[in-house]
PDB file of C-alpha atoms and ligand atoms in Angstrom:
ATOM      1  CA  MET A   1      78.567 111.315 120.162  1.00  0.00           C
ATOM      2  CA  ALA A   2      80.035 109.200 117.514  1.00  0.00           C
ATOM      3  CA  LYS A   3      81.461 105.742 118.093  1.00  0.00           C
ATOM      4  CA  VAL A   4      84.414 104.458 115.727  1.00  0.00           C
ATOM      5  CA  GLY A   5      85.177 101.102 115.869  1.00  0.00           C
ATOM      6  CA  ILE A   6      88.895 100.292 115.423  1.00  0.00           C
ATOM      7  CA  VAL A   7      89.774  96.905 113.625  1.00  0.00           C
ATOM      8  CA  VAL A   8      93.688  95.787 113.954  1.00  0.00           C
ATOM      9  CA  GLY A   9      94.450  93.344 111.090  1.00  0.00           C
ATOM     10  CA  SER A  10      97.116  91.391 113.057  1.00  0.00           C
ATOM     11  CA  ILE A  11      96.361  89.131 115.809  1.00  0.00           C
ATOM     12  CA  ARG A  12      99.911  88.783 116.944  1.00  0.00           C
ATOM     13  CA  ASN A  13     100.967  89.905 120.592  1.00  0.00           C
ATOM     14  CA  ASN A  14     102.944  93.364 120.602  1.00  0.00           C
ATOM     15  CA  SER A  15     101.796  93.693 116.908  1.00  0.00           C
ATOM     16  CA  PHE A  16     103.475  97.144 115.062  1.00  0.00           C
ATOM     17  CA  SER A  17      99.515  97.256 113.701  1.00  0.00           C
ATOM     18  CA  GLN A  18      97.994  97.615 117.407  1.00  0.00           C
ATOM     19  CA  GLN A  19     100.649 100.023 118.750  1.00  0.00           C
ATOM     20  CA  ILE A  20     100.154 102.488 115.976  1.00  0.00           C
ATOM     21  CA  ALA A  21      96.164 102.248 116.138  1.00  0.00           C
ATOM     22  CA  ASP A  22      97.156 103.034 119.984  1.00  0.00           C
ATOM     23  CA  ASN A  23      98.424 106.310 118.948  1.00  0.00           C
ATOM     24  CA  VAL A  24      95.931 107.133 116.603  1.00  0.00           C
ATOM     25  CA  ALA A  25      93.015 106.497 118.860  1.00  0.00           C
ATOM     26  CA  PRO A  26      93.776 109.636 120.999  1.00  0.00           C
ATOM     27  CA  LEU A  27      93.996 112.062 117.694  1.00  0.00           C
ATOM     28  CA  PHE A  28      90.078 111.587 117.723  1.00  0.00           C
ATOM     29  CA  PRO A  29      88.287 115.038 118.840  1.00  0.00           C
ATOM     30  CA  ASP A  30      85.675 115.595 121.653  1.00  0.00           C
ATOM     31  CA  GLY A  31      82.584 114.035 120.800  1.00  0.00           C
ATOM     32  CA  PHE A  32      84.275 110.904 119.222  1.00  0.00           C
ATOM     33  CA  GLU A  33      84.721 107.786 120.906  1.00  0.00           C
ATOM     34  CA  THR A  34      87.042 104.805 119.902  1.00  0.00           C
ATOM     35  CA  GLU A  35      86.710 100.998 121.141  1.00  0.00           C
ATOM     36  CA  PHE A  36      88.672  98.250 119.693  1.00  0.00           C
ATOM     37  CA  ILE A  37      86.682  95.218 117.781  1.00  0.00           C
ATOM     38  CA  GLU A  38      88.547  91.983 118.212  1.00  0.00           C
ATOM     39  CA  ILE A  39      88.730  89.468 115.603  1.00  0.00           C
ATOM     40  CA  ALA A  40      91.339  87.020 117.094  1.00  0.00           C
ATOM     41  CA  ASN A  41      88.488  84.530 117.787  1.00  0.00           C
ATOM     42  CA  LEU A  42      86.812  84.204 115.053  1.00  0.00           C
ATOM     43  CA  PRO A  43      86.268  81.194 113.847  1.00  0.00           C
ATOM     44  CA  LEU A  44      87.111  80.531 110.121  1.00  0.00           C
ATOM     45  CA  TYR A  45      84.212  81.779 108.063  1.00  0.00           C
ATOM     46  CA  ASN A  46      81.605  78.892 106.454  1.00  0.00           C
ATOM     47  CA  GLN A  47      78.681  79.479 104.740  1.00  0.00           C
ATOM     48  CA  ASP A  48      77.266  76.833 106.496  1.00  0.00           C
ATOM     49  CA  TYR A  49      77.128  78.740 109.308  1.00  0.00           C
ATOM     50  CA  ASP A  50      74.702  81.563 107.901  1.00  0.00           C
ATOM     51  CA  GLU A  51      72.017  79.060 109.256  1.00  0.00           C
ATOM     52  CA  ASN A  52      72.958  78.718 112.865  1.00  0.00           C
ATOM     53  CA  SER A  53      76.032  81.205 113.368  1.00  0.00           C
ATOM     54  CA  PRO A  54      78.739  80.366 116.097  1.00  0.00           C
ATOM     55  CA  ALA A  55      78.537  82.882 119.410  1.00  0.00           C
ATOM     56  CA  GLU A  56      81.335  84.684 118.458  1.00  0.00           C
ATOM     57  CA  TYR A  57      79.775  85.915 115.061  1.00  0.00           C
ATOM     58  CA  THR A  58      76.916  87.209 116.712  1.00  0.00           C
ATOM     59  CA  THR A  59      79.189  89.322 119.132  1.00  0.00           C
ATOM     60  CA  PHE A  60      81.274  90.642 116.358  1.00  0.00           C
ATOM     61  CA  ARG A  61      78.607  91.395 114.152  1.00  0.00           C
ATOM     62  CA  ASP A  62      76.595  93.369 117.053  1.00  0.00           C
ATOM     63  CA  LYS A  63      79.753  95.219 117.958  1.00  0.00           C
ATOM     64  CA  VAL A  64      80.322  96.448 114.128  1.00  0.00           C
ATOM     65  CA  LYS A  65      76.681  97.690 113.866  1.00  0.00           C
ATOM     66  CA  SER A  66      77.245  99.833 117.172  1.00  0.00           C
ATOM     67  CA  VAL A  67      79.536 102.017 115.994  1.00  0.00           C
ATOM     68  CA  ASP A  68      78.937 104.641 113.163  1.00  0.00           C
ATOM     69  CA  ALA A  69      82.462 104.303 111.785  1.00  0.00           C
ATOM     70  CA  VAL A  70      85.369 101.827 111.483  1.00  0.00           C
ATOM     71  CA  LEU A  71      88.887 102.346 111.493  1.00  0.00           C
ATOM     72  CA  PHE A  72      91.360  99.886 109.852  1.00  0.00           C
ATOM     73  CA  VAL A  73      94.866  99.520 110.520  1.00  0.00           C
ATOM     74  CA  THR A  74      96.876  96.750 108.866  1.00  0.00           C
ATOM     75  CA  PRO A  75      99.857  94.873 108.193  1.00  0.00           C
ATOM     76  CA  GLU A  76     100.405  93.281 104.916  1.00  0.00           C
ATOM     77  CA  HIS A  77     101.182  89.292 104.505  1.00  0.00           C
ATOM     78  CA  ASN A  78     102.253  88.059 101.097  1.00  0.00           C
ATOM     79  CA  ARG A  79     100.731  91.269  99.411  1.00  0.00           C
ATOM     80  CA  SER A  80      97.425  91.312 100.780  1.00  0.00           C
ATOM     81  CA  VAL A  81      95.693  91.775 103.581  1.00  0.00           C
ATOM     82  CA  PRO A  82      96.101  89.462 106.725  1.00  0.00           C
ATOM     83  CA  ALA A  83      93.776  86.072 106.559  1.00  0.00           C
ATOM     84  CA  ALA A  84      92.464  87.200 110.012  1.00  0.00           C
ATOM     85  CA  LEU A  85      91.447  90.464 108.922  1.00  0.00           C
ATOM     86  CA  LYS A  86      89.728  89.195 105.832  1.00  0.00           C
ATOM     87  CA  ASN A  87      87.788  86.757 107.921  1.00  0.00           C
ATOM     88  CA  ALA A  88      86.199  89.466 109.825  1.00  0.00           C
ATOM     89  CA  LEU A  89      85.434  91.403 106.651  1.00  0.00           C
ATOM     90  CA  ASP A  90      83.830  88.047 105.589  1.00  0.00           C
ATOM     91  CA  VAL A  91      81.915  87.267 108.707  1.00  0.00           C
ATOM     92  CA  ALA A  92      80.073  90.699 109.222  1.00  0.00           C
ATOM     93  CA  SER A  93      79.333  90.929 105.406  1.00  0.00           C
ATOM     94  CA  ARG A  94      77.298  87.963 105.852  1.00  0.00           C
ATOM     95  CA  PRO A  95      74.397  86.371 105.500  1.00  0.00           C
ATOM     96  CA  TRP A  96      73.599  87.909 102.506  1.00  0.00           C
ATOM     97  CA  GLY A  97      71.414  90.920 102.837  1.00  0.00           C
ATOM     98  CA  GLN A  98      72.838  91.463 106.213  1.00  0.00           C
ATOM     99  CA  ASN A  99      75.744  93.013 105.298  1.00  0.00           C
ATOM    100  CA  VAL A 100      76.701  95.395 108.759  1.00  0.00           C
ATOM    101  CA  TRP A 101      79.574  97.397 107.379  1.00  0.00           C
ATOM    102  CA  ASP A 102      77.090  98.780 105.205  1.00  0.00           C
ATOM    103  CA  GLY A 103      77.340 102.375 104.719  1.00  0.00           C
ATOM    104  CA  LYS A 104      79.673 102.853 107.307  1.00  0.00           C
ATOM    105  CA  PRO A 105      82.371 105.562 106.822  1.00  0.00           C
ATOM    106  CA  ALA A 106      85.800 103.689 106.997  1.00  0.00           C
ATOM    107  CA  ALA A 107      89.528 104.569 106.935  1.00  0.00           C
ATOM    108  CA  VAL A 108      92.504 102.445 105.969  1.00  0.00           C
ATOM    109  CA  ILE A 109      96.148 102.801 107.701  1.00  0.00           C
ATOM    110  CA  SER A 110      98.208 100.500 106.518  1.00  0.00           C
ATOM    111  CA  GLN A 111     101.908  99.615 108.168  1.00  0.00           C
ATOM    112  CA  SER A 112     104.989  97.468 107.214  1.00  0.00           C
ATOM    113  CA  ILE A 113     108.807  96.644 109.073  1.00  0.00           C
ATOM    114  CA  SER A 114     109.905  97.410 105.125  1.00  0.00           C
ATOM    115  CA  GLY A 115     110.078 100.141 103.216  1.00  0.00           C
ATOM    116  CA  LEU A 116     106.943  98.913 101.269  1.00  0.00           C
ATOM    117  CA  SER A 117     104.273 100.333 104.080  1.00  0.00           C
ATOM    118  CA  GLY A 118     101.557  97.551 103.143  1.00  0.00           C
ATOM    119  CA  PHE A 119     100.469  99.107 100.005  1.00  0.00           C
ATOM    120  CA  GLY A 120      99.136  96.004  98.643  1.00  0.00           C
ATOM    121  CA  ALA A 121      97.407  95.363 101.829  1.00  0.00           C
ATOM    122  CA  ASN A 122      95.730  98.872 101.941  1.00  0.00           C
ATOM    123  CA  HIS A 123      94.973  98.521  98.179  1.00  0.00           C
ATOM    124  CA  HIS A 124      93.257  94.960  98.709  1.00  0.00           C
ATOM    125  CA  LEU A 125      91.424  96.157 101.586  1.00  0.00           C
ATOM    126  CA  ARG A 126      90.319  98.994  99.996  1.00  0.00           C
ATOM    127  CA  GLN A 127      88.686  96.795  96.987  1.00  0.00           C
ATOM    128  CA  THR A 128      86.542  94.889  99.910  1.00  0.00           C
ATOM    129  CA  LEU A 129      85.467  97.634 101.389  1.00  0.00           C
ATOM    130  CA  ALA A 130      84.099  99.235  98.058  1.00  0.00           C
ATOM    131  CA  PHE A 131      82.471  96.229  97.720  1.00  0.00           C
ATOM    132  CA  LEU A 132      80.936  96.046 101.170  1.00  0.00           C
ATOM    133  CA  ASN A 133      79.586  99.543 100.315  1.00  0.00           C
ATOM    134  CA  MET A 134      81.859 101.998 102.961  1.00  0.00           C
ATOM    135  CA  PRO A 135      82.411 105.166 102.031  1.00  0.00           C
ATOM    136  CA  ILE A 136      86.217 105.635 102.384  1.00  0.00           C
ATOM    137  CA  VAL A 137      88.707 108.247 102.921  1.00  0.00           C
ATOM    138  CA  GLN A 138      90.752 108.568  99.830  1.00  0.00           C
ATOM    139  CA  GLN A 139      93.433 111.092 100.577  1.00  0.00           C
ATOM    140  CA  PRO A 140      95.544 111.501 102.741  1.00  0.00           C
ATOM    141  CA  GLU A 141      96.611 107.841 102.150  1.00  0.00           C
ATOM    142  CA  VAL A 142      98.118 106.270 105.084  1.00  0.00           C
ATOM    143  CA  TYR A 143     101.387 104.014 104.314  1.00  0.00           C
ATOM    144  CA  LEU A 144     103.617 103.738 107.522  1.00  0.00           C
ATOM    145  CA  ALA A 145     107.250 102.199 106.914  1.00  0.00           C
ATOM    146  CA  ASN A 146     109.901 100.685 109.104  1.00  0.00           C
ATOM    147  CA  SER A 147     107.638 100.643 111.763  1.00  0.00           C
ATOM    148  CA  GLN A 148     109.789  99.349 114.102  1.00  0.00           C
ATOM    149  CA  ASP A 149     111.640 102.511 114.245  1.00  0.00           C
ATOM    150  CA  LEU A 150     108.406 104.478 114.182  1.00  0.00           C
ATOM    151  CA  VAL A 151     107.254 103.180 117.810  1.00  0.00           C
ATOM    152  CA  ASP A 152     109.692 103.607 120.503  1.00  0.00           C
ATOM    153  CA  GLY A 153     109.982 100.833 123.247  1.00  0.00           C
ATOM    154  CA  SER A 154     106.746 101.938 124.969  1.00  0.00           C
ATOM    155  CA  GLY A 155     104.921 101.437 121.661  1.00  0.00           C
ATOM    156  CA  LYS A 156     104.866 105.684 121.334  1.00  0.00           C
ATOM    157  CA  ILE A 157     105.091 107.401 118.365  1.00  0.00           C
ATOM    158  CA  THR A 158     107.231 110.114 118.900  1.00  0.00           C
ATOM    159  CA  ASN A 159     107.944 111.680 115.367  1.00  0.00           C
ATOM    160  CA  GLU A 160     106.115 115.109 115.530  1.00  0.00           C
ATOM    161  CA  GLY A 161     106.043 115.053 111.970  1.00  0.00           C
ATOM    162  CA  THR A 162     104.338 111.291 111.392  1.00  0.00           C
ATOM    163  CA  ILE A 163     101.604 112.837 114.671  1.00  0.00           C
ATOM    164  CA  GLU A 164     100.869 116.130 112.651  1.00  0.00           C
ATOM    165  CA  PHE A 165     100.325 113.761 109.137  1.00  0.00           C
ATOM    166  CA  LEU A 166      97.918 111.368 111.791  1.00  0.00           C
ATOM    167  CA  GLN A 167      96.320 114.057 112.920  1.00  0.00           C
ATOM    168  CA  GLY A 168      95.323 115.492 109.653  1.00  0.00           C
ATOM    169  CA  PHE A 169      94.092 112.307 108.608  1.00  0.00           C
ATOM    170  CA  VAL A 170      91.920 111.921 111.275  1.00  0.00           C
ATOM    171  CA  ASN A 171      90.432 115.387 110.811  1.00  0.00           C
ATOM    172  CA  THR A 172      89.671 114.275 107.175  1.00  0.00           C
ATOM    173  CA  PHE A 173      88.296 110.805 108.679  1.00  0.00           C
ATOM    174  CA  VAL A 174      85.909 112.832 111.283  1.00  0.00           C
ATOM    175  CA  ASP A 175      84.816 115.202 108.318  1.00  0.00           C
ATOM    176  CA  LEU A 176      83.595 112.052 106.407  1.00  0.00           C
ATOM    177  CA  ILE A 177      81.767 110.888 109.751  1.00  0.00           C
ATOM    178  CA  LYS A 178      80.341 114.067 109.922  1.00  0.00           C
ATOM    179  CA  LYS A 179      78.644 113.561 106.592  1.00  0.00           C
ATOM    180  CA  PHE A 180      77.062 110.154 107.012  1.00  0.00           C
ATOM    181  CA  ASN A 181      75.886 110.779 110.101  1.00  0.00           C
TER     182      ASN A 181
HETATM  183  C1  FMN B   1     103.052  86.090 106.687  1.00  0.00           C
HETATM  184  C2  FMN B   1     103.503  86.765 106.684  1.00  0.00           C
HETATM  185  C3  FMN B   1     103.640  87.496 105.294  1.00  0.00           C
HETATM  186  C4  FMN B   1     104.251  88.634 105.276  1.00  0.00           C
HETATM  187  N1  FMN B   1     104.499  89.607 103.725  1.00  0.00           N
HETATM  188  C5  FMN B   1     104.725  90.565 104.005  1.00  0.00           C
HETATM  189  C6  FMN B   1     104.679  91.701 102.684  1.00  0.00           C
HETATM  190  O1  FMN B   1     104.073  91.034 101.756  1.00  0.00           O
HETATM  191  N2  FMN B   1     104.929  92.991 102.657  1.00  0.00           N
HETATM  192  C7  FMN B   1     105.391  93.224 103.824  1.00  0.00           C
HETATM  193  O2  FMN B   1     105.357  94.873 103.862  1.00  0.00           O
HETATM  194  N3  FMN B   1     105.397  92.742 104.916  1.00  0.00           N
HETATM  195  C8  FMN B   1     105.141  91.757 104.813  1.00  0.00           C
HETATM  196  N4  FMN B   1     105.426  91.188 106.112  1.00  0.00           N
HETATM  197  C9  FMN B   1     105.877  91.684 107.352  1.00  0.00           C
HETATM  198  C10 FMN B   1     104.622  92.130 108.006  1.00  0.00           C
HETATM  199  O3  FMN B   1     103.862  92.919 107.313  1.00  0.00           O
HETATM  200  C11 FMN B   1     105.461  93.043 109.179  1.00  0.00           C
HETATM  201  O4  FMN B   1     106.192  92.673 109.949  1.00  0.00           O
HETATM  202  C12 FMN B   1     104.164  94.022 109.500  1.00  0.00           C
HETATM  203  O5  FMN B   1     105.214  95.149 110.334  1.00  0.00           O
HETATM  204  C13 FMN B   1     104.014  93.139 110.781  1.00  0.00           C
HETATM  205  O6  FMN B   1     102.381  93.872 111.644  1.00  0.00           O
HETATM  206  P1  FMN B   1     102.458  93.359 112.961  1.00  0.00           P
HETATM  207  O7  FMN B   1     103.446  93.896 114.014  1.00  0.00           O
HETATM  208  O8  FMN B   1     101.049  94.508 113.385  1.00  0.00           O
HETATM  209  O9  FMN B   1     101.698  91.834 112.949  1.00  0.00           O
HETATM  210  C14 FMN B   1     104.899  89.635 106.322  1.00  0.00           C
HETATM  211  C15 FMN B   1     104.911  88.734 107.345  1.00  0.00           C
HETATM  212  C16 FMN B   1     104.275  87.729 107.768  1.00  0.00           C
HETATM  213  C17 FMN B   1     104.010  86.824 108.941  1.00  0.00           C
END
């Protein structure tokens, strides 16, 4: 059984990223378990904490360590990743030499309420994941536009073409995970 951690880049209530992630999680096949990894409670990363880390850091690092792969679903803030997500990436990358993201296959979904689809966030995230040594699904890239129209009132993606596209993306991610586990 492979375990896929899902990190949502938005910490706001009723986030579109969370709603989209909720739709993607069930697309993983038998033999794959998904688990959401919370980032909202992490104190702002400070290198001084490397000596004596807050309990939230330890819990978060242990959670990341325990999964075989990570799916990121994120909005874009000012053409980049939201600060909360960058903070989480930094927390689990340190102390130096103890980067727990290391070697874990990753995949990225970005979304936006505009037509821009979080392109900037998607690629800034890819830049960081490359440095953290995470093999990433290159194609298909997933940029979801107009999120407010993508999910219905109950948070469900009803467009069959979008679900089909997301299923293909998950299948590609699963193949990548199998290569590394
Ligand atoms: C501080 C801030 C900056 C934003 N900057 C961008 C941006 O650069 N590009 C964009 O497409 N949307 C931007 N947005 C809009 C959000 O990305 C958009 O509303 C997104 O769908 C929210 O995702 P969420 O519901 O998961 O939080 C910004 C929103 C906030 C709060």
